[in-house]
């Protein structure tokens, strides 16, 4: 789950990281601004759209203003709109609130983040003197400007590692100590809050030499939602993909993708292998969907409905291995779903394992236009073929 910037900054302040004073506005209220606007030494404020996306600056979602009246004006212009950024897709995300802070006098922008390096199977801290912009672009054009500290999980981030990063960034004097303190607290927040990513971009050197947290992004691990109940309850579902949100409510593991071939699989590893096979057969998966090892007919029905809500889907590939779950139960779920929603998309079903034959028989006798396949590679090929056919037919 992603947090808004204002929530991310509050999470950071809980571990003792200094963040700017702020005012959160859910409407452009002159009264609220008059009474609660944090004072600004520079006489300037920044008004920032709260959406689950970066690159807001370039999209007009971060505005520098010079008076309380202008704060209200900027808030009015942003709240109630949808912000389209380079990361959101054309529909953008709803702006239901803006965060107002005294503007920092930025002299330099650094990048600092903590995340998991899956290949190394370690938490890593990443820092760059080229902050402010998209870090992927820096990594592509200036890989030498990206510095990493790999954390030993038993020891945690060591102070010397944080110091190394500070020197790599070119920090001097008191900045080094400030950076080390910040880095250690950041690592603590990452571990204690079950984060997947905490990013400060930019971490700014402001006039006078201090370091300031200008922007913050936090993503928490969904699997630890139950341990972080206070944050989980505050998640802003208005910012989430509606299909993914529905999936969470039904206990399904669903990720929207760009392709046209939906898949429904039990088990995350099998789901990934199935997506690979779809690509290998020349198709593009429309989603990742793991209905779980011990799934039920009701869950399969919900999964089918979810898949069919995606207008891009031109074929469906069901790949179930009946280990814990029985294939006849899966077949029942498919039939139930077909009864509830018009199953007008060509569907290939591959059932293997416990009661597979019984499941296949149920599907064959149903009179539904389902294609049964025993071999997984053949099933993927068939799904791609059917998707191509239905596209041609639509033309
Ligand atoms: P993002 O575009 O969504 O990552 O939003 P940021 O909060 O990172 O803001 C984008 C850019 O706006 C930053 O990289 C800064 O250059 C600029 N910016 C944001 N806040 C301030 C501020 O307080 N003062 C100044 N001078 N620039 C700011
Ligand atoms: Mn940023």
Coordinates of C-alpha atoms and ligand atoms in Angstrom, one line a residue:
X1 CA 0.0 0.0 0.0
X2 CA 1.2 3.5 -0.8
X3 CA 0.9 6.4 1.6
X4 CA 0.3 10.0 0.7
X5 CA 3.2 12.4 1.1
X6 CA 1.7 13.9 4.2
X7 CA 1.3 10.4 5.8
X8 CA 4.8 9.5 4.8
X9 CA 6.2 12.6 6.5
X10 CA 4.2 11.8 9.6
X11 CA 5.5 8.3 9.6
X12 CA 9.1 9.7 9.4
X13 CA 8.5 12.1 12.2
X14 CA 7.4 9.2 14.4
X15 CA 11.0 7.9 14.3
X16 CA 12.4 11.4 15.0
X17 CA 13.1 12.6 11.5
X18 CA 12.6 16.4 11.1
X19 CA 10.0 17.2 8.6
X20 CA 8.7 20.7 7.6
X21 CA 5.6 22.0 9.5
X22 CA 2.6 21.7 7.4
X23 CA -1.1 22.2 6.8
X24 CA -3.3 19.7 5.1
X25 CA -6.2 21.2 3.2
X26 CA -9.2 19.1 2.0
X27 CA -10.8 22.2 0.7
X28 CA -9.6 25.7 -0.3
X29 CA -10.5 27.3 3.0
X30 CA -9.3 31.0 3.5
X31 CA -10.2 30.7 7.2
X32 CA -8.1 27.6 7.7
X33 CA -5.2 29.2 5.9
X34 CA -5.6 32.4 7.9
X35 CA -5.4 30.5 11.2
X36 CA -3.2 27.5 10.6
X37 CA -0.7 28.3 7.8
X38 CA 2.7 27.6 9.1
X39 CA 4.9 30.6 9.1
X40 CA 7.5 30.9 6.4
X41 CA 10.8 32.7 6.8
X42 CA 11.1 33.2 3.0
X43 CA 7.5 34.4 2.7
X44 CA 6.9 31.6 0.2
X45 CA 4.9 28.4 0.5
X46 CA 4.6 25.2 -1.6
X47 CA 1.2 23.7 -2.3
X48 CA 1.4 20.1 -3.2
X49 CA -1.3 17.8 -4.7
X50 CA -1.7 14.6 -2.5
X51 CA -1.8 11.8 -5.0
X52 CA -0.2 8.4 -5.1
X53 CA 2.3 9.4 -7.8
X54 CA 5.6 11.0 -8.2
X55 CA 6.5 13.5 -11.0
X56 CA 3.8 15.8 -9.6
X57 CA 6.1 18.8 -10.0
X58 CA 6.3 18.4 -13.8
X59 CA 2.6 17.9 -14.0
X60 CA 1.7 21.1 -12.2
X61 CA 0.9 19.4 -9.0
X62 CA 3.5 21.3 -6.9
X63 CA 3.1 25.1 -6.8
X64 CA 5.2 27.7 -5.2
X65 CA 3.2 30.7 -4.0
X66 CA 4.0 33.9 -2.1
X67 CA 1.0 34.7 0.1
X68 CA -1.9 33.1 2.0
X69 CA -4.3 34.3 -0.7
X70 CA -2.2 32.5 -3.3
X71 CA -2.2 29.4 -1.1
X72 CA -6.0 29.4 -1.2
X73 CA -5.9 30.0 -4.9
X74 CA -3.5 27.1 -5.6
X75 CA -5.5 24.8 -3.3
X76 CA -8.7 25.8 -5.1
X77 CA -7.1 25.1 -8.5
X78 CA -5.9 21.6 -7.4
X79 CA -8.5 20.2 -5.1
X80 CA -11.3 18.3 -6.9
X81 CA -9.3 17.9 -10.1
X82 CA -7.5 14.8 -11.4
X83 CA -3.7 15.1 -11.7
X84 CA -2.2 13.3 -14.7
X85 CA 1.5 12.7 -14.3
X86 CA 4.1 10.7 -16.2
X87 CA 3.4 7.8 -13.8
X88 CA -0.4 7.8 -13.6
X89 CA -1.8 6.9 -17.0
X90 CA -4.1 9.2 -18.9
X91 CA -7.0 9.1 -16.4
X92 CA -4.8 10.5 -13.6
X93 CA -5.6 10.4 -9.9
X94 CA -8.1 12.4 -7.9
X95 CA -6.7 15.3 -5.8
X96 CA -8.7 15.2 -2.6
X97 CA -6.2 17.2 -0.5
X98 CA -3.2 19.4 -0.8
X99 CA -0.3 19.7 1.6
X100 CA 1.0 23.2 2.3
X101 CA 4.5 23.8 3.7
X102 CA 6.8 26.8 4.0
X103 CA 8.9 26.7 0.8
X104 CA 12.5 25.5 1.3
X105 CA 15.3 27.6 -0.2
X106 CA 16.9 24.7 -2.1
X107 CA 20.6 24.8 -3.1
X108 CA 21.0 21.2 -4.0
X109 CA 18.8 18.1 -4.4
X110 CA 19.9 14.7 -3.3
X111 CA 18.2 11.3 -3.5
X112 CA 17.9 8.9 -0.6
X113 CA 15.9 5.7 -0.3
X114 CA 15.6 2.4 1.4
X115 CA 14.2 -0.6 -0.4
X116 CA 14.7 -4.3 -0.9
X117 CA 17.1 -5.6 -3.5
X118 CA 15.5 -8.9 -4.5
X119 CA 18.5 -10.2 -6.3
X120 CA 20.7 -9.6 -3.2
X121 CA 17.9 -10.6 -0.8
X122 CA 19.0 -7.6 1.3
X123 CA 17.7 -4.3 2.3
X124 CA 19.7 -1.6 0.6
X125 CA 20.0 2.1 1.1
X126 CA 20.5 4.1 -2.1
X127 CA 21.8 7.6 -2.3
X128 CA 22.6 10.0 -5.2
X129 CA 23.9 13.5 -5.5
X130 CA 21.6 13.8 -8.5
X131 CA 18.2 14.0 -6.8
X132 CA 15.0 15.7 -7.6
X133 CA 14.5 13.9 -10.9
X134 CA 13.5 10.4 -11.8
X135 CA 16.1 8.0 -10.2
X136 CA 15.6 5.5 -13.0
X137 CA 16.8 8.1 -15.5
X138 CA 19.9 8.9 -13.4
X139 CA 20.6 5.2 -13.1
X140 CA 20.4 4.9 -16.9
X141 CA 22.5 7.9 -17.8
X142 CA 24.8 8.2 -14.8
X143 CA 25.1 4.9 -13.0
X144 CA 28.3 6.1 -11.3
X145 CA 26.2 8.7 -9.5
X146 CA 24.2 6.1 -7.6
X147 CA 25.6 4.8 -4.3
X148 CA 24.4 1.8 -2.4
X149 CA 24.8 0.4 1.1
X150 CA 23.8 -3.3 1.4
X151 CA 22.5 -3.9 4.9
X152 CA 23.4 -7.0 6.9
X153 CA 20.1 -8.0 8.5
X154 CA 21.5 -9.1 11.8
X155 CA 23.5 -6.0 12.3
X156 CA 21.2 -3.4 10.7
X157 CA 22.5 -0.3 8.8
X158 CA 25.9 0.5 10.3
X159 CA 26.9 4.1 11.0
X160 CA 30.1 3.6 8.9
X161 CA 27.9 2.7 5.9
X162 CA 25.8 5.8 6.4
X163 CA 29.0 7.9 6.7
X164 CA 30.3 6.3 3.4
X165 CA 27.1 7.4 1.7
X166 CA 27.4 10.9 3.2
X167 CA 31.0 11.3 1.8
X168 CA 29.9 9.8 -1.6
X169 CA 27.2 12.6 -1.7
X170 CA 29.9 15.2 -1.1
X171 CA 28.5 16.3 2.3
X172 CA 30.8 18.1 4.7
X173 CA 31.1 19.1 8.3
X174 CA 27.8 19.0 10.3
X175 CA 25.9 17.7 7.3
X176 CA 27.7 14.4 7.6
X177 CA 26.4 13.9 11.2
X178 CA 23.0 15.1 10.2
X179 CA 22.9 12.7 7.3
X180 CA 24.0 9.7 9.4
X181 CA 21.3 10.4 12.0
X182 CA 18.7 10.6 9.2
X183 CA 19.9 7.5 7.5
X184 CA 19.8 5.4 10.7
X185 CA 16.3 6.6 11.6
X186 CA 15.2 6.0 8.0
X187 CA 16.4 2.4 8.2
X188 CA 14.6 2.0 11.5
X189 CA 11.4 3.3 10.1
X190 CA 11.7 0.9 7.2
X191 CA 12.1 -2.1 9.4
X192 CA 9.6 -1.2 12.1
X193 CA 6.9 -0.2 9.6
X194 CA 7.3 -3.2 7.3
X195 CA 8.0 -0.9 4.4
X196 CA 8.8 -2.0 0.9
X197 CA 10.1 1.5 -0.1
X198 CA 10.9 4.7 1.7
X199 CA 12.2 7.5 -0.6
X200 CA 13.2 11.0 0.1
X201 CA 13.5 12.8 -3.2
X202 CA 14.6 15.4 -3.0
X203 CA 16.6 15.5 0.2
X204 CA 17.6 19.1 -0.1
X205 CA 20.5 21.1 1.0
X206 CA 18.9 24.4 1.9
X207 CA 20.3 27.9 2.4
X208 CA 22.6 27.8 5.4
X209 CA 23.7 24.2 4.7
X210 CA 21.0 22.2 6.5
X211 CA 19.4 19.1 5.0
X212 CA 15.7 19.1 4.6
X213 CA 13.1 16.4 3.7
X214 CA 11.3 18.1 0.9
X215 CA 9.4 15.1 -0.5
X216 CA 8.7 11.7 0.9
X217 CA 7.2 8.5 -0.5
X218 CA 6.4 5.4 1.5
X219 CA 5.1 2.1 0.3
X220 CA 4.3 -0.5 3.0
X221 CA 4.2 -4.2 2.4
X222 CA 0.6 -5.3 1.9
X223 CA 1.4 -8.7 3.5
X224 CA 2.2 -6.9 6.7
X225 CA -1.0 -4.9 6.6
X226 CA -2.3 -6.7 9.7
X227 CA 0.8 -5.7 11.7
X228 CA 0.5 -2.0 10.6
X229 CA -3.2 -1.8 11.3
X230 CA -3.1 2.0 12.1
X231 CA -1.7 2.7 8.6
X232 CA -3.7 0.1 6.8
X233 CA -6.9 1.7 8.1
X234 CA -5.8 5.0 6.7
X235 CA -5.1 3.7 3.2
X236 CA -6.8 6.0 0.6
X237 CA -8.7 3.6 -1.6
X238 CA -9.7 6.5 -4.0
X239 CA -6.0 6.4 -5.2
X240 CA -6.0 2.6 -5.8
X241 CA -6.7 0.6 -9.0
X242 CA -10.4 -0.3 -8.5
X243 CA -9.8 -3.9 -9.7
X244 CA -6.9 -4.4 -7.3
X245 CA -8.9 -2.9 -4.5
X246 CA -11.8 -5.3 -5.2
X247 CA -9.3 -8.2 -5.3
X248 CA -8.0 -7.3 -1.8
X249 CA -11.5 -7.3 -0.5
X250 CA -12.0 -10.8 -1.8
X251 CA -8.7 -12.1 -0.6
X252 CA -7.3 -12.5 -4.2
X253 CA -3.8 -11.5 -5.3
X254 CA -4.4 -9.4 -8.4
X255 CA -2.2 -7.0 -10.3
X256 CA -3.4 -5.1 -13.4
X257 CA -1.2 -5.4 -16.4
X258 CA -1.4 -3.9 -19.9
X259 CA -2.0 -7.0 -22.1
X260 CA -5.1 -8.7 -23.5
X261 CA -4.9 -12.3 -22.1
X262 CA -6.3 -12.6 -18.6
X263 CA -5.0 -15.5 -16.5
X264 CA -6.4 -17.2 -13.4
X265 CA -4.0 -19.4 -11.6
X266 CA -3.6 -21.0 -8.2
X267 CA -0.2 -20.2 -6.6
X268 CA 2.1 -17.2 -7.3
X269 CA 4.9 -19.2 -8.8
X270 CA 2.6 -21.0 -11.2
X271 CA 0.9 -17.7 -12.0
X272 CA 4.3 -16.2 -13.0
X273 CA 5.2 -19.3 -15.0
X274 CA 1.8 -19.0 -16.8
X275 CA 2.5 -15.4 -17.6
X276 CA 5.9 -16.3 -19.0
X277 CA 4.3 -18.9 -21.2
X278 CA 1.7 -16.5 -22.5
X279 CA 4.6 -14.1 -23.5
X280 CA 6.5 -17.0 -24.9
X281 CA 3.5 -17.8 -27.1
X282 CA 3.5 -14.2 -28.4
X283 CA 0.8 -12.8 -26.1
X284 CA 0.7 -10.2 -23.3
X285 CA -0.9 -11.0 -19.9
X286 CA -3.7 -8.7 -18.8
X287 CA -3.1 -9.4 -15.2
X288 CA -1.4 -11.4 -12.6
X289 CA -4.0 -13.4 -10.6
X290 CA -3.3 -15.9 -7.9
X291 CA -6.5 -17.3 -6.4
X292 CA -4.6 -19.0 -3.7
X293 CA -3.7 -22.6 -2.9
X294 CA -6.9 -23.5 -1.0
X295 CA -9.3 -21.5 -3.1
X296 CA -13.1 -22.0 -3.1
X297 CA -15.8 -22.0 -5.9
X298 CA -17.0 -18.6 -4.6
X299 CA -13.5 -17.1 -4.9
X300 CA -13.1 -18.4 -8.4
X301 CA -16.5 -16.7 -9.3
X302 CA -15.2 -13.4 -7.9
X303 CA -12.0 -13.8 -9.8
X304 CA -13.8 -14.4 -13.0
X305 CA -16.0 -11.3 -12.5
X306 CA -12.9 -9.3 -11.8
X307 CA -11.2 -10.5 -15.0
X308 CA -14.3 -9.8 -17.1
X309 CA -14.5 -6.2 -15.9
X310 CA -11.3 -5.4 -17.8
X311 CA -12.4 -4.3 -21.3
X312 CA -9.0 -5.1 -22.8
X313 CA -9.4 -8.9 -22.1
X314 CA -9.7 -10.9 -25.4
X315 CA -9.0 -14.3 -24.0
X316 CA -8.8 -16.0 -20.6
X317 CA -6.4 -18.7 -19.6
X318 CA -7.3 -20.7 -16.5
X319 CA -4.5 -22.8 -15.2
X320 CA -5.2 -24.8 -12.0
X321 CA -3.1 -27.4 -10.4
X322 CA -5.3 -29.4 -8.0
X323 CA -3.0 -30.0 -5.1
X324 CA -4.7 -28.6 -2.0
X325 CA -7.8 -27.5 -4.0
X326 CA -9.9 -29.9 -6.0
X327 CA -10.4 -29.3 -9.7
X328 CA -14.1 -30.1 -9.6
X329 CA -14.5 -27.2 -7.1
X330 CA -12.7 -25.0 -9.6
X331 CA -15.0 -26.2 -12.4
X332 CA -18.0 -25.4 -10.2
X333 CA -16.7 -21.9 -9.7
X334 CA -16.2 -21.4 -13.4
X335 CA -19.8 -22.6 -14.1
X336 CA -21.2 -20.4 -11.3
X337 CA -19.3 -17.4 -12.7
X338 CA -20.5 -18.1 -16.3
X339 CA -24.1 -18.2 -14.9
X340 CA -23.7 -14.9 -13.1
X341 CA -21.9 -13.0 -15.8
X342 CA -22.0 -13.4 -19.6
X343 CA -18.8 -15.3 -20.3
X344 CA -18.4 -14.0 -23.8
X345 CA -14.6 -14.1 -23.9
X346 CA -12.9 -17.2 -25.3
X347 CA -11.6 -19.2 -22.4
X348 CA -9.0 -21.9 -22.3
X349 CA -9.0 -24.1 -19.2
X350 CA -6.2 -26.3 -18.1
X351 CA -6.9 -28.5 -15.1
X352 CA -4.4 -30.9 -13.6
X353 CA -4.2 -32.9 -10.4
X354 CA -6.9 -33.9 -8.0
X355 CA -10.3 -34.6 -9.6
X356 CA -9.1 -33.0 -12.9
X357 CA -11.1 -35.5 -15.0
X358 CA -14.3 -34.8 -13.1
X359 CA -13.7 -31.1 -13.5
X360 CA -13.1 -31.3 -17.2
X361 CA -16.2 -33.4 -17.6
X362 CA -18.3 -30.8 -15.8
X363 CA -17.0 -28.1 -18.1
X364 CA -17.5 -30.2 -21.2
X365 CA -21.1 -31.0 -20.3
X366 CA -21.9 -27.4 -19.4
X367 CA -22.4 -26.4 -23.0
X368 CA -20.2 -23.4 -22.5
X369 CA -17.7 -22.4 -25.1
X370 CA -14.7 -23.5 -23.1
X371 CA -11.5 -25.0 -24.6
X372 CA -9.9 -27.7 -22.5
X373 CA -6.2 -28.3 -22.8
X374 CA -4.1 -30.7 -20.8
X375 CA -0.7 -29.3 -21.7
X376 CA 0.2 -25.9 -20.3
X377 CA 2.3 -24.7 -23.2
X378 CA -0.4 -25.8 -25.6
X379 CA -3.0 -24.0 -23.5
X380 CA -1.0 -20.7 -23.6
X381 CA -0.6 -21.0 -27.3
X382 CA -4.3 -21.7 -27.7
X383 CA -5.2 -18.6 -25.6
X384 CA -3.0 -16.4 -27.7
X385 CA -4.5 -17.8 -30.9
X386 CA -8.1 -17.2 -29.6
X387 CA -7.3 -13.7 -28.5
X388 CA -5.9 -12.9 -32.0
X389 CA -9.0 -14.4 -33.6
X390 CA -11.4 -12.4 -31.4
X391 CA -9.4 -9.2 -32.2
X392 CA -9.7 -9.9 -35.9
X393 CA -13.4 -10.6 -35.6
X394 CA -13.9 -7.3 -33.8
X395 CA -12.2 -5.4 -36.7
Ligands
LIG1 P1 7.3 15.2 -7.2 O1 7.5 15.9 -8.4 O2 6.0 14.5 -7.1 O3 8.5 14.3 -6.9 O4 7.2 16.3 -6.0 P2 8.4 17.0 -5.1 O5 7.8 17.3 -3.8 O6 9.6 16.2 -5.2 O7 8.6 18.4 -5.9 C1 9.1 18.4 -7.2 C2 10.2 19.5 -7.3 O8 9.6 20.7 -6.9 C3 11.3 19.3 -6.4 O9 12.3 18.5 -6.9 C4 11.8 20.7 -6.2 O10 12.7 21.1 -7.3 C5 10.5 21.5 -6.3 N1 10.1 21.9 -4.9 C6 9.3 21.1 -4.1 N2 9.2 21.7 -2.9 C7 9.9 22.8 -2.9 C8 10.3 23.9 -2.0 O11 9.8 23.9 -0.8 N3 11.1 24.9 -2.4 C9 11.6 24.9 -3.7 N4 12.4 25.9 -4.0 N5 11.3 23.9 -4.6 C10 10.5 22.9 -4.2
LIG2 MN1 9.8 14.1 -5.4

